[in-house]
Amino acid sequence: MREKKEKKIVFIDMDGVLVDFKGQMELFYTRDPSLKNGYPDKPDEIPDIFKDPQPVEGAVEAVKKLHRSENFELFIATTTPWDNPDASSHKRLWIETHFGDLFRKKMFITHRKDLLRGDYLIDDRLANGASEFKGELLSFGWAYEKGEKGEWNQYRTWDDILKKLLPGMTL
């Protein structure tokens, strides 16, 4: 009898990792420039900002590839602003639109990612407990937290993530 291989647990953040939140902000500011003044430090509190943003380039395909590999148990780990309660339902609907049932009942909305137990967390920020995650943090995309200039995190693209998690596989 063949031994069943234990799958690695991967948590995936949404904003800046799956979702192009920066692009969505720019779209909202272009449509209504007054939003820059109304929400200068908290664009995530703009009503409906999480309703239908575009995915990060390559994100949807890469996550589906991770799923098809059967090496991982995949979960969403996202934070929503306390003062924008619609964000939670908009994010869940976004996941369903782009992934169907792949993440059905596999979504954590938390401000404490350090309490999650798993092997990997793919996140673009260190906030909300990501920096204290007990597994391996795969820092993704643009590190805008590092000030106006920012810098790239270790894993710039989803291809970089796939190379890490699926070494030797054809991308």
XYZ file of C-alpha atoms in Angstrom:
171
model
C 0.000 0.000 0.000
C 1.294 3.426 -0.961
C 1.850 5.972 1.816
C -0.199 9.120 1.459
C 2.059 12.155 1.197
C 1.260 14.903 3.692
C 0.448 18.136 1.900
C 2.173 21.378 2.838
C -0.178 24.088 4.107
C 0.015 27.366 2.190
C -1.764 30.566 3.207
C -2.144 33.192 0.480
C -2.791 36.857 1.165
C -5.083 38.741 -1.191
C -4.238 42.452 -1.568
C -0.991 42.908 -3.461
C -0.607 39.129 -3.863
C -3.741 37.864 -5.622
C -5.480 41.209 -6.086
C -4.017 44.296 -7.770
C -5.077 46.615 -4.950
C -2.744 49.402 -6.087
C -4.353 49.368 -9.528
C -7.802 49.416 -7.935
C -6.847 52.442 -5.794
C -5.582 54.293 -8.855
C -8.806 53.480 -10.710
C -10.946 54.810 -7.851
C -8.804 57.963 -7.511
C -9.046 58.580 -11.260
C -12.825 58.205 -11.219
C -13.204 60.426 -8.149
C -10.129 62.528 -7.241
C -11.825 63.715 -4.019
C -11.253 60.238 -2.573
C -7.543 61.071 -2.168
C -8.500 63.751 0.349
C -11.298 61.743 1.976
C -9.179 58.612 2.490
C -5.548 59.785 2.368
C -4.136 57.131 4.712
C -6.835 54.474 4.547
C -7.778 53.766 0.921
C -8.938 50.303 2.024
C -11.892 52.032 3.723
C -13.224 53.460 0.433
C -16.690 51.950 -0.072
C -16.713 49.150 -2.680
C -12.942 49.281 -3.282
C -12.747 45.500 -2.854
C -15.757 44.795 -5.060
C -14.122 43.821 -8.364
C -10.396 44.552 -8.642
C -8.170 42.924 -11.240
C -5.966 39.972 -10.282
C -2.196 40.364 -9.967
C -0.539 39.220 -13.177
C -0.136 35.436 -13.191
C -1.769 34.935 -9.784
C -4.873 32.969 -10.765
C -2.998 30.615 -13.084
C -0.184 30.056 -10.556
C -2.569 29.218 -7.714
C -4.404 26.761 -9.940
C -1.059 25.182 -10.837
C -0.197 24.815 -7.131
C -3.597 23.199 -6.584
C -3.178 20.799 -9.514
C 0.226 19.694 -8.200
C -1.614 18.057 -5.255
C 1.364 18.951 -3.030
C -0.405 21.692 -1.096
C -3.450 22.460 0.988
C -4.241 26.048 -0.031
C -6.005 28.676 2.086
C -6.713 32.386 1.813
C -5.422 34.521 4.701
C -6.517 38.124 4.333
C -7.173 41.143 6.467
C -10.120 43.451 6.029
C -10.426 46.953 7.417
C -12.598 47.082 10.509
C -14.313 50.245 9.264
C -15.259 48.744 5.890
C -17.454 45.758 6.776
C -18.464 45.136 3.140
C -14.832 44.315 2.361
C -15.189 40.810 3.818
C -18.064 39.808 1.563
C -16.523 41.514 -1.477
C -13.292 39.588 -0.945
C -15.118 36.280 -0.579
C -17.068 36.931 -3.769
C -13.854 37.869 -5.586
C -12.315 34.537 -4.574
C -15.376 32.661 -5.812
C -15.371 34.577 -9.116
C -11.726 33.794 -9.839
C -11.327 30.350 -8.238
C -14.785 28.786 -8.124
C -14.953 26.292 -5.237
C -11.174 25.910 -4.827
C -11.245 28.002 -1.618
C -14.760 27.138 -0.449
C -14.696 27.374 3.363
C -10.912 27.782 3.209
C -10.671 31.519 3.836
C -9.360 33.170 6.992
C -10.089 36.833 7.623
C -7.712 37.852 10.364
C -5.606 40.640 11.757
C -3.381 37.993 13.400
C -1.645 35.920 10.736
C 0.886 34.903 13.380
C -1.791 32.615 14.854
C -2.152 30.610 11.627
C -0.441 27.214 11.565
C 1.098 26.166 8.302
C 4.194 25.748 6.213
C 4.087 28.883 4.048
C 2.494 32.327 4.026
C 2.646 34.271 0.765
C 2.252 37.943 1.691
C 3.458 41.323 0.443
C 3.597 42.925 3.884
C 4.935 42.231 7.341
C 1.854 43.693 9.049
C -0.971 41.876 10.833
C 1.287 39.178 12.225
C 2.833 38.124 8.908
C 6.342 38.844 10.184
C 5.737 36.477 13.137
C 4.216 33.647 11.078
C 5.654 30.368 12.444
C 6.184 28.782 9.028
C 8.132 30.320 6.143
C 7.067 33.779 4.982
C 7.384 34.117 1.213
C 7.610 37.895 0.802
C 5.898 38.675 -2.485
C 5.764 41.591 -4.889
C 6.472 45.217 -4.138
C 7.356 46.145 -0.540
C 5.544 49.482 -0.403
C 5.713 49.411 3.417
C 9.358 50.427 3.136
C 8.513 54.046 2.386
C 7.922 56.092 -0.736
C 10.678 54.422 -2.709
C 9.827 50.883 -1.601
C 11.688 47.897 -2.991
C 11.030 44.441 -4.346
C 10.408 41.599 -1.949
C 12.324 38.347 -2.406
C 9.633 36.854 -4.668
C 8.772 39.478 -7.298
C 6.341 37.460 -9.398
C 4.183 34.377 -9.253
C 6.758 32.582 -11.429
C 9.256 33.145 -8.593
C 6.782 31.575 -6.138
C 6.253 28.596 -8.448
C 10.017 28.087 -8.779
C 10.246 27.969 -4.974
C 7.268 25.697 -4.334
C 7.394 23.535 -7.457
C 11.125 23.252 -8.210
C 11.951 21.420 -11.406
C 8.432 21.654 -12.812
C 7.862 23.246 -16.201
C 6.297 26.668 -15.748
